[in-house]
XYZ file of C-alpha atoms in Angstrom:
550
model
C -0.235 52.162 62.295
C -0.044 48.591 61.040
C -3.729 48.656 60.168
C -3.207 51.911 58.274
C -0.309 50.392 56.329
C -2.349 47.320 55.454
C -5.196 49.555 54.325
C -2.925 51.622 52.114
C -1.482 48.458 50.564
C -4.946 46.983 50.033
C -6.093 50.210 48.394
C -3.055 51.099 46.306
C -1.555 47.719 45.394
C -4.361 46.605 43.047
C -3.998 49.795 41.044
C -0.241 49.341 40.894
C -0.607 45.720 39.779
C -3.156 46.708 37.136
C -0.854 49.420 35.826
C 2.165 47.117 35.679
C 0.159 44.367 33.981
C -1.233 46.786 31.424
C 2.215 48.195 30.625
C 3.637 44.699 30.246
C 0.900 43.617 27.828
C 1.264 46.791 25.764
C 5.047 46.378 25.621
C 4.670 42.855 24.230
C 2.453 43.828 21.295
C -1.066 44.335 22.639
C -2.835 47.464 21.447
C -5.956 47.138 23.567
C -5.917 46.062 27.210
C -8.876 45.874 29.579
C -8.793 44.655 33.205
C -12.169 44.157 34.831
C -11.037 43.920 38.406
C -8.201 43.133 40.814
C -8.660 41.991 44.397
C -5.714 41.785 46.783
C -5.513 40.133 50.178
C -2.090 41.200 51.500
C -2.365 39.144 54.688
C -2.964 35.918 52.758
C -0.700 36.944 49.853
C -3.579 36.274 47.450
C -4.472 38.258 44.343
C -7.414 37.730 41.971
C -7.657 39.155 38.439
C -10.950 39.035 36.572
C -12.067 39.799 33.039
C -8.620 40.502 31.602
C -8.595 41.049 27.843
C -5.799 41.997 25.448
C -5.831 42.225 21.638
C -3.750 43.530 18.747
C -4.590 45.069 15.353
C -4.873 41.631 13.723
C -7.532 40.552 16.184
C -5.322 38.074 18.078
C -6.482 38.060 21.652
C -5.847 36.747 25.123
C -8.701 36.646 27.619
C -8.788 35.499 31.237
C -12.014 34.913 33.109
C -10.664 34.605 36.647
C -7.060 34.171 37.766
C -6.306 33.662 41.446
C -2.769 33.399 42.872
C -1.586 32.765 46.392
C 2.044 33.823 46.870
C 4.283 32.885 49.774
C 5.368 36.195 51.322
C 8.354 34.775 53.211
C 10.034 33.393 50.096
C 10.177 36.872 48.566
C 12.996 37.732 50.959
C 15.005 34.831 49.466
C 14.565 36.051 45.880
C 11.866 33.516 45.124
C 8.371 34.027 43.765
C 6.727 31.014 45.352
C 3.203 30.607 43.980
C 1.470 28.306 46.402
C -1.559 28.003 44.153
C -2.653 29.381 40.792
C -6.177 28.850 39.540
C -7.313 29.943 36.071
C -10.985 29.606 35.193
C -12.378 30.543 31.803
C -10.807 32.461 28.946
C -9.207 31.912 25.574
C -5.919 32.335 23.729
C -5.184 32.822 20.024
C -1.996 30.954 19.176
C 0.131 31.723 16.120
C 3.573 30.662 15.018
C 6.330 31.990 12.734
C 6.950 33.964 14.891
C 5.353 32.536 18.013
C 2.503 34.641 19.365
C 0.404 34.050 22.483
C -2.608 36.126 21.666
C -1.224 39.636 21.053
C 2.037 38.856 22.860
C 5.322 38.432 21.014
C 7.641 35.736 22.327
C 10.164 35.675 23.769
C 8.949 38.489 25.980
C 11.033 41.658 26.268
C 12.918 41.878 29.540
C 12.698 45.556 30.402
C 14.618 45.012 33.590
C 17.627 43.670 31.718
C 17.555 40.348 33.542
C 16.056 39.221 36.797
C 17.420 37.196 39.685
C 13.946 36.162 40.839
C 13.242 32.414 40.741
C 9.734 31.174 40.067
C 8.099 28.177 41.704
C 4.545 26.861 41.678
C 3.193 24.329 44.142
C -0.104 23.787 42.344
C -1.611 25.052 39.074
C -5.183 24.370 38.037
C -6.727 25.491 34.748
C -10.279 24.777 33.637
C -12.584 25.978 30.903
C -9.801 27.607 28.838
C -9.705 27.590 25.009
C -6.712 27.717 22.673
C -7.285 28.548 18.996
C -4.713 27.701 16.319
C -5.826 27.417 12.648
C -3.037 24.942 11.976
C -4.658 22.543 14.459
C -8.224 22.880 13.197
C -11.109 23.743 15.544
C -10.298 25.367 18.930
C -8.852 23.156 21.663
C -10.607 23.297 25.006
C -8.641 22.696 28.199
C -11.280 21.059 30.347
C -8.849 20.629 33.222
C -5.118 20.961 33.766
C -3.411 20.233 37.078
C 0.333 20.543 37.661
C 2.132 20.272 40.977
C 5.648 21.041 42.244
C 7.413 23.046 39.552
C 10.335 24.980 41.039
C 13.080 26.869 39.241
C 15.325 26.471 42.280
C 14.903 22.676 42.072
C 14.885 22.187 38.266
C 15.454 18.424 38.220
C 12.491 17.669 40.459
C 9.750 16.048 38.333
C 6.542 18.026 38.047
C 3.427 15.868 38.056
C 0.834 16.900 35.500
C -2.563 15.832 34.242
C -4.483 17.514 31.424
C -7.812 16.803 29.752
C -8.376 18.366 26.326
C -11.277 18.436 23.884
C -11.578 19.360 20.220
C -15.066 18.937 18.801
C -15.924 15.310 19.650
C -12.285 14.335 20.290
C -11.052 13.862 23.862
C -7.413 13.662 24.984
C -5.989 12.912 28.429
C -2.279 13.248 29.245
C -0.738 12.146 32.526
C 2.855 11.989 33.636
C 5.844 13.905 34.902
C 7.942 16.616 33.273
C 10.867 18.920 34.040
C 9.891 22.425 32.817
C 12.832 24.232 34.456
C 15.592 21.719 33.742
C 18.270 22.367 31.135
C 16.978 19.331 29.236
C 13.199 19.024 29.116
C 11.724 15.557 29.635
C 8.227 14.117 29.752
C 7.383 10.604 30.899
C 3.845 9.336 31.012
C 0.863 8.203 28.970
C -1.585 9.644 26.455
C -5.141 8.491 25.852
C -7.474 9.845 23.179
C -10.959 9.078 21.917
C -12.898 9.993 18.781
C -9.952 11.457 16.882
C -10.643 12.381 13.254
C -8.357 13.152 10.312
C -10.277 14.247 7.229
C -9.720 15.619 3.757
C -11.016 18.820 2.259
C -14.312 17.299 1.034
C -16.692 14.655 2.446
C -15.669 12.318 -0.397
C -11.941 12.607 0.358
C -9.818 10.201 2.379
C -10.446 10.212 6.118
C -9.458 8.295 9.249
C -11.285 8.184 12.578
C -9.865 6.545 15.700
C -12.317 5.337 18.294
C -9.611 5.046 20.943
C -5.861 5.595 21.059
C -3.595 4.659 23.978
C 0.113 5.488 24.150
C 1.873 3.911 27.119
C 5.456 4.441 28.218
C 5.887 7.772 26.424
C 9.318 9.388 26.831
C 9.707 12.789 25.168
C 12.836 14.957 25.002
C 13.872 17.762 22.634
C 15.808 15.177 20.621
C 13.517 12.152 20.532
C 10.245 10.499 21.428
C 9.854 6.849 22.371
C 6.534 5.051 22.851
C 6.624 1.592 24.347
C 3.114 0.584 23.249
C 0.657 2.364 20.946
C -2.793 0.768 20.715
C -5.565 1.861 18.342
C -9.089 0.538 18.798
C -11.999 0.916 16.379
C -10.181 2.505 13.468
C -12.513 3.648 10.692
C -10.624 4.667 7.568
C -11.521 5.762 4.057
C -8.770 5.888 1.442
C -9.496 7.410 -1.970
C -7.615 7.257 -5.260
C -8.592 10.125 -7.520
C -9.491 9.835 -11.207
C -5.947 10.921 -12.130
C -4.443 8.062 -10.127
C -3.299 9.916 -7.004
C -3.925 8.400 -3.571
C -5.113 11.167 -1.217
C -3.898 10.963 2.383
C -6.082 12.446 5.148
C -4.954 15.297 7.401
C -6.267 16.756 10.674
C -9.976 17.483 10.524
C -10.690 21.117 9.813
C -7.032 22.100 9.493
C -6.400 25.198 7.463
C -3.444 27.137 6.247
C -1.504 28.961 8.914
C -1.447 32.737 8.525
C 1.536 34.701 9.695
C 1.861 38.343 10.608
C 5.600 38.439 10.013
C 7.908 36.753 7.540
C 9.484 33.506 8.584
C 13.154 33.864 9.344
C 15.397 31.860 7.068
C 18.420 30.467 8.896
C 21.750 31.361 7.403
C 23.407 28.195 8.615
C 21.675 24.973 7.634
C 22.108 22.377 10.393
C 23.348 18.967 9.529
C 21.070 15.943 9.685
C 22.750 14.848 12.873
C 22.024 18.202 14.476
C 18.432 18.642 13.314
C 17.083 15.083 13.185
C 14.344 14.251 15.657
C 14.312 10.543 16.488
C 11.036 8.663 16.918
C 10.496 5.077 18.011
C 7.376 2.975 18.647
C 8.242 -0.368 20.187
C 4.832 -1.893 19.453
C 1.855 -0.637 17.416
C -1.358 -2.648 17.581
C -4.683 -2.087 15.804
C -7.597 -3.981 17.320
C -11.320 -3.761 17.930
C -13.857 -3.068 15.202
C -11.360 -1.563 12.759
C -12.146 -1.175 9.055
C -10.579 0.468 6.021
C -12.631 1.297 2.926
C -10.681 1.645 -0.326
C -12.149 3.430 -3.347
C -10.324 3.714 -6.669
C -11.796 6.266 -9.086
C -8.949 5.819 -11.588
C -10.780 2.875 -13.219
C -14.312 2.497 -14.561
C -16.413 1.379 -12.866
C -14.765 2.462 -9.617
C -13.356 -0.303 -7.449
C -14.512 -0.377 -3.830
C -13.086 -2.742 -1.207
C -13.792 -3.073 2.503
C -10.981 -4.392 4.719
C -11.712 -5.531 8.281
C -8.669 -5.521 10.585
C -8.941 -8.423 13.001
C -5.369 -7.891 14.168
C -2.407 -5.840 13.041
C 0.844 -5.623 14.994
C 3.961 -3.704 13.969
C 7.045 -3.774 16.159
C 10.147 -1.587 16.217
C 8.863 1.271 14.065
C 11.170 4.252 14.126
C 13.323 6.817 12.408
C 16.246 4.383 12.542
C 15.651 3.076 9.016
C 18.199 0.268 9.443
C 16.333 -1.277 12.381
C 14.153 -4.203 11.198
C 10.378 -3.809 11.507
C 8.212 -6.893 12.057
C 4.639 -7.318 10.827
C 1.808 -9.651 11.804
C -1.671 -9.041 10.411
C -4.979 -10.864 10.058
C -7.429 -9.110 7.731
C -10.797 -9.798 6.124
C -11.639 -8.425 2.696
C -15.283 -8.209 1.776
C -17.603 -10.891 3.131
C -15.496 -14.058 2.839
C -11.874 -13.334 1.948
C -9.099 -13.507 4.543
C -5.536 -12.229 4.305
C -2.718 -13.163 6.696
C 0.597 -11.308 6.553
C 3.855 -11.949 8.390
C 7.200 -10.417 7.661
C 10.204 -8.385 8.615
C 12.458 -5.890 6.943
C 13.870 -2.387 6.621
C 11.586 -0.819 3.989
C 12.831 2.760 4.575
C 16.554 2.017 4.573
C 18.851 3.440 1.903
C 18.947 -0.101 0.496
C 15.577 -1.632 1.497
C 15.304 -5.263 2.479
C 11.937 -6.964 3.066
C 10.677 -10.528 3.474
C 6.915 -11.091 3.664
C 4.670 -14.157 3.570
C 1.040 -13.721 2.547
C -1.927 -16.078 2.494
C -5.050 -14.845 0.699
C -8.152 -17.045 0.640
C -11.556 -16.801 -1.091
C -11.147 -13.325 -2.571
C -14.087 -12.363 -4.822
C -12.521 -11.404 -8.152
C -15.622 -9.575 -9.384
C -14.642 -6.753 -7.009
C -11.564 -5.976 -9.137
C -12.949 -6.704 -12.600
C -12.219 -3.113 -13.630
C -8.487 -3.833 -13.476
C -8.730 -6.549 -16.177
C -8.521 -4.754 -19.491
C -10.857 -6.052 -22.185
C -12.721 -8.551 -19.994
C -15.462 -8.636 -17.397
C -15.076 -11.075 -14.503
C -18.530 -12.530 -13.928
C -17.487 -14.836 -11.111
C -14.410 -16.351 -9.502
C -12.606 -16.629 -6.188
C -8.869 -16.215 -5.738
C -6.533 -17.844 -3.201
C -2.809 -17.077 -3.062
C 0.075 -18.424 -1.018
C 2.869 -15.928 -1.593
C 6.472 -15.341 -0.601
C 7.848 -11.869 -1.320
C 11.422 -10.674 -1.029
C 13.137 -7.353 -1.709
C 16.926 -7.246 -1.538
C 19.631 -5.399 -3.385
C 17.093 -3.413 -5.376
C 15.568 -6.611 -6.775
C 11.947 -7.589 -6.108
C 11.080 -11.298 -6.260
C 7.515 -12.497 -5.788
C 6.500 -16.161 -5.849
C 2.780 -16.870 -5.779
C 0.978 -20.192 -5.726
C -2.375 -19.145 -7.200
C -5.678 -21.029 -7.127
C -8.784 -19.640 -8.875
C -12.163 -21.298 -8.335
C -15.193 -21.103 -10.647
C -13.737 -18.364 -12.844
C -15.947 -17.019 -15.613
C -14.920 -14.107 -17.837
C -16.417 -12.532 -20.925
C -15.267 -9.948 -23.426
C -15.968 -6.452 -22.174
C -18.526 -4.296 -23.969
C -16.343 -1.205 -23.639
C -13.033 -2.627 -24.809
C -11.313 -5.259 -26.895
C -10.080 -8.459 -25.379
C -6.317 -8.666 -25.233
C -5.835 -11.551 -27.670
C -2.755 -11.944 -29.787
C -2.704 -10.420 -33.220
C 0.231 -12.293 -34.697
C -1.209 -15.767 -34.460
C 1.467 -16.942 -32.039
C -0.309 -16.577 -28.685
C -3.167 -18.439 -27.074
C -6.464 -16.566 -26.462
C -7.577 -16.173 -22.855
C -10.630 -18.417 -23.088
C -8.551 -21.304 -24.462
C -5.867 -20.800 -21.799
C -8.463 -20.920 -19.039
C -10.178 -23.991 -20.483
C -6.850 -25.806 -20.680
C -6.188 -24.958 -17.032
C -9.566 -25.792 -15.476
C -9.754 -29.176 -13.763
C -12.856 -31.249 -13.160
C -13.734 -29.099 -10.127
C -13.563 -25.887 -12.226
C -10.361 -24.892 -10.475
C -7.242 -23.290 -11.954
C -3.879 -23.663 -10.193
C -0.766 -21.874 -11.427
C 2.556 -20.624 -10.112
C 2.947 -16.890 -10.657
C 6.539 -15.654 -10.226
C 7.215 -11.942 -10.638
C 10.678 -10.430 -10.642
C 11.954 -6.985 -11.412
C 14.283 -4.197 -10.459
C 13.100 -1.240 -8.425
C 14.607 0.894 -11.184
C 12.027 -0.476 -13.639
C 9.365 2.251 -14.100
C 6.687 -0.474 -14.416
C 7.532 -2.152 -11.111
C 4.929 -0.074 -9.273
C 2.198 -0.352 -11.916
C -0.436 -2.928 -12.777
C 1.221 -3.526 -16.166
C 3.945 -5.690 -14.614
C 1.383 -7.831 -12.791
C -0.828 -8.097 -15.889
C 2.089 -9.153 -18.076
C 3.355 -11.691 -15.537
C -0.132 -13.166 -15.056
C -0.683 -13.514 -18.795
C 2.687 -15.190 -19.300
C 2.116 -17.574 -16.400
C -1.311 -18.580 -17.718
C 0.017 -19.177 -21.219
C 3.090 -21.078 -20.056
C 1.120 -23.303 -17.695
C -1.555 -24.022 -20.309
C 0.996 -24.867 -23.008
C 3.006 -27.104 -20.726
C -0.115 -28.941 -19.634
C -1.400 -29.476 -23.155
C 1.970 -30.675 -24.449
C 2.531 -32.944 -21.481
C -0.934 -34.454 -21.768
C -0.335 -35.578 -25.370
C 3.284 -36.669 -25.246
C 4.769 -38.720 -26.694
C 1.987 -39.381 -29.174
C 1.121 -35.912 -30.393
C 1.913 -32.233 -30.297
C 0.036 -28.941 -30.247
C 0.491 -25.830 -32.300
C -1.412 -22.591 -32.792
C -2.627 -21.161 -36.064
C -4.456 -17.912 -36.696
C -8.063 -17.939 -37.820
C -9.141 -16.435 -41.125
C -9.284 -12.949 -39.709
C -5.793 -13.301 -38.292
C -6.621 -11.942 -34.828
C -7.026 -15.050 -32.681
C -4.789 -18.106 -32.529
C -6.549 -21.427 -31.974
C -4.853 -24.692 -30.957
C -4.452 -27.411 -33.580
C -3.456 -30.993 -32.805
C -1.552 -33.515 -34.875
C -3.920 -35.275 -37.280
C -5.117 -38.814 -36.602
C -4.261 -40.785 -39.745
C -5.777 -43.986 -41.205
C -4.473 -46.483 -43.757
C -5.805 -45.639 -47.241
C -9.323 -47.040 -47.676
C -9.488 -48.204 -44.037
C -11.460 -47.010 -41.014
C -9.405 -49.055 -38.576
C -7.509 -47.081 -35.938
C -3.908 -48.161 -35.560
C -2.278 -48.934 -32.220
C -0.357 -45.654 -32.071
C -3.385 -43.653 -33.180
C -5.553 -45.391 -30.589
C -3.191 -44.382 -27.787
C -3.168 -40.842 -29.219
C -6.987 -40.806 -29.201
C -6.994 -42.004 -25.600
C -4.675 -39.137 -24.676
C -7.021 -36.649 -26.338
C -10.006 -38.180 -24.565
C -8.228 -37.975 -21.206
C -7.386 -34.319 -21.885
C -11.012 -33.513 -22.676
C -12.233 -35.438 -19.612
C -9.802 -33.638 -17.299
C -10.674 -30.259 -18.772
C -14.483 -30.158 -19.176
C -14.386 -26.636 -20.548
C -12.556 -27.732 -23.687
C -14.372 -28.675 -26.881
C -12.823 -30.328 -29.928
C -13.826 -29.752 -33.528
C -13.052 -32.782 -35.776
C -12.695 -32.309 -39.524
C -12.474 -35.317 -41.842
C -10.099 -35.191 -44.803
C -10.078 -37.633 -47.787
C -7.107 -38.063 -50.096
C -6.752 -39.502 -53.593
C -5.488 -42.748 -52.073
C -8.799 -43.143 -50.198
């Protein structure tokens, strides 16, 4: 009799399970359901489904290669569905959101029974060779392996251990840790490692970022916040592009596309407050190391400016959504072949009232790389070094730069006019530079820049250009006047055309009919000679004048 009962169960149960599964899938939105086979071992409490496929009219589908479950029979009498093991091998799932769809299935699922007292528990889940497709995430995501152990609804606070290995094109992601899927408040604690991640623009020429390796340690995720103790990026390869209309393009996930929806997105009637809806994020330490480079290309100027930045070290600490928490910065960069840039600082750049203090040391920067930014001139050679202190407080930006330029040579541009003064009151650039060059062909100036964040020019190159020009002129004038005092002075007069102002010195006078230089005039001549010796780039045109007394 027992054998007959077991035989009837073995024969009829698979058909019953297939029917119930088919009805469930159809009730949740599927229009086509196919089940290849169902095997049931009632003595072992094991059931195997193979070649399950469900789809809707939009083509969203769910497919399962092989699904094997072993269920504890004894727990059923206690109102528990205790899955001792669940193994899923092969298959795919089309994922959509707004509203959430798992293949053809609408979520949350309809509960035809009007509520169930059954509690679900799984001792071990293993998934391999399963694919999830979501256009919002780019190419399909392959679940190479997923293992989860000890997830019980009747013990919701017990941590479930989990490990998952994912792949998307060349990218690889591994997640390990513990989570509480049945608890009232979901939590995940663990680590995330990824390799060969790519974020690209819409075209090959657009901005893009590739990460050779990413490691996130000490990850704590809840519905309200995420905290990462240490985030390390190795071998970053970035390309940042500024378009011809002056817009910097930021890269997005590679291959991401717009997200179609098969139903309108619900608009909430009650808008939550910031306190209710804000999701907090915090990274205690972010470090970029390894062979990391960033290529910058600016198409808004002609010819385009291209710079290569090598990141030897970059460390940011205390990055988070708490905009009032100070962030610290330490960076060591190389620009081009020889230039180095060191940055240290702290501040709250995203606060309602930002406050920032940064020190910067730039050495041996090749100025020919940015010649396109100098209107009216071509930089033929020159290297720039800067020791800067920058402060932002109370809406006021104050920059103090000690600037040194070595071996600078500029010439008037063929495609523009040099920015010389037209009113005869300013000093032309070539004269300013010649007055500033020392015997080693070096120019040293202090370049202070100040302005309010409300100034529309504060974020443009015009402010820097104007401040640089004023600093050059002021330094050159002060030097020339100081070099001649107290025996002479300097003034500027326009040439015959009236476009360029040239310096003129006090005349050197002689007694009528005499060629003897007086004591005062001799000291004045020595001052002029010292000025010319200290500034080899200067030349002096001497014009003799005879009067009636001579």
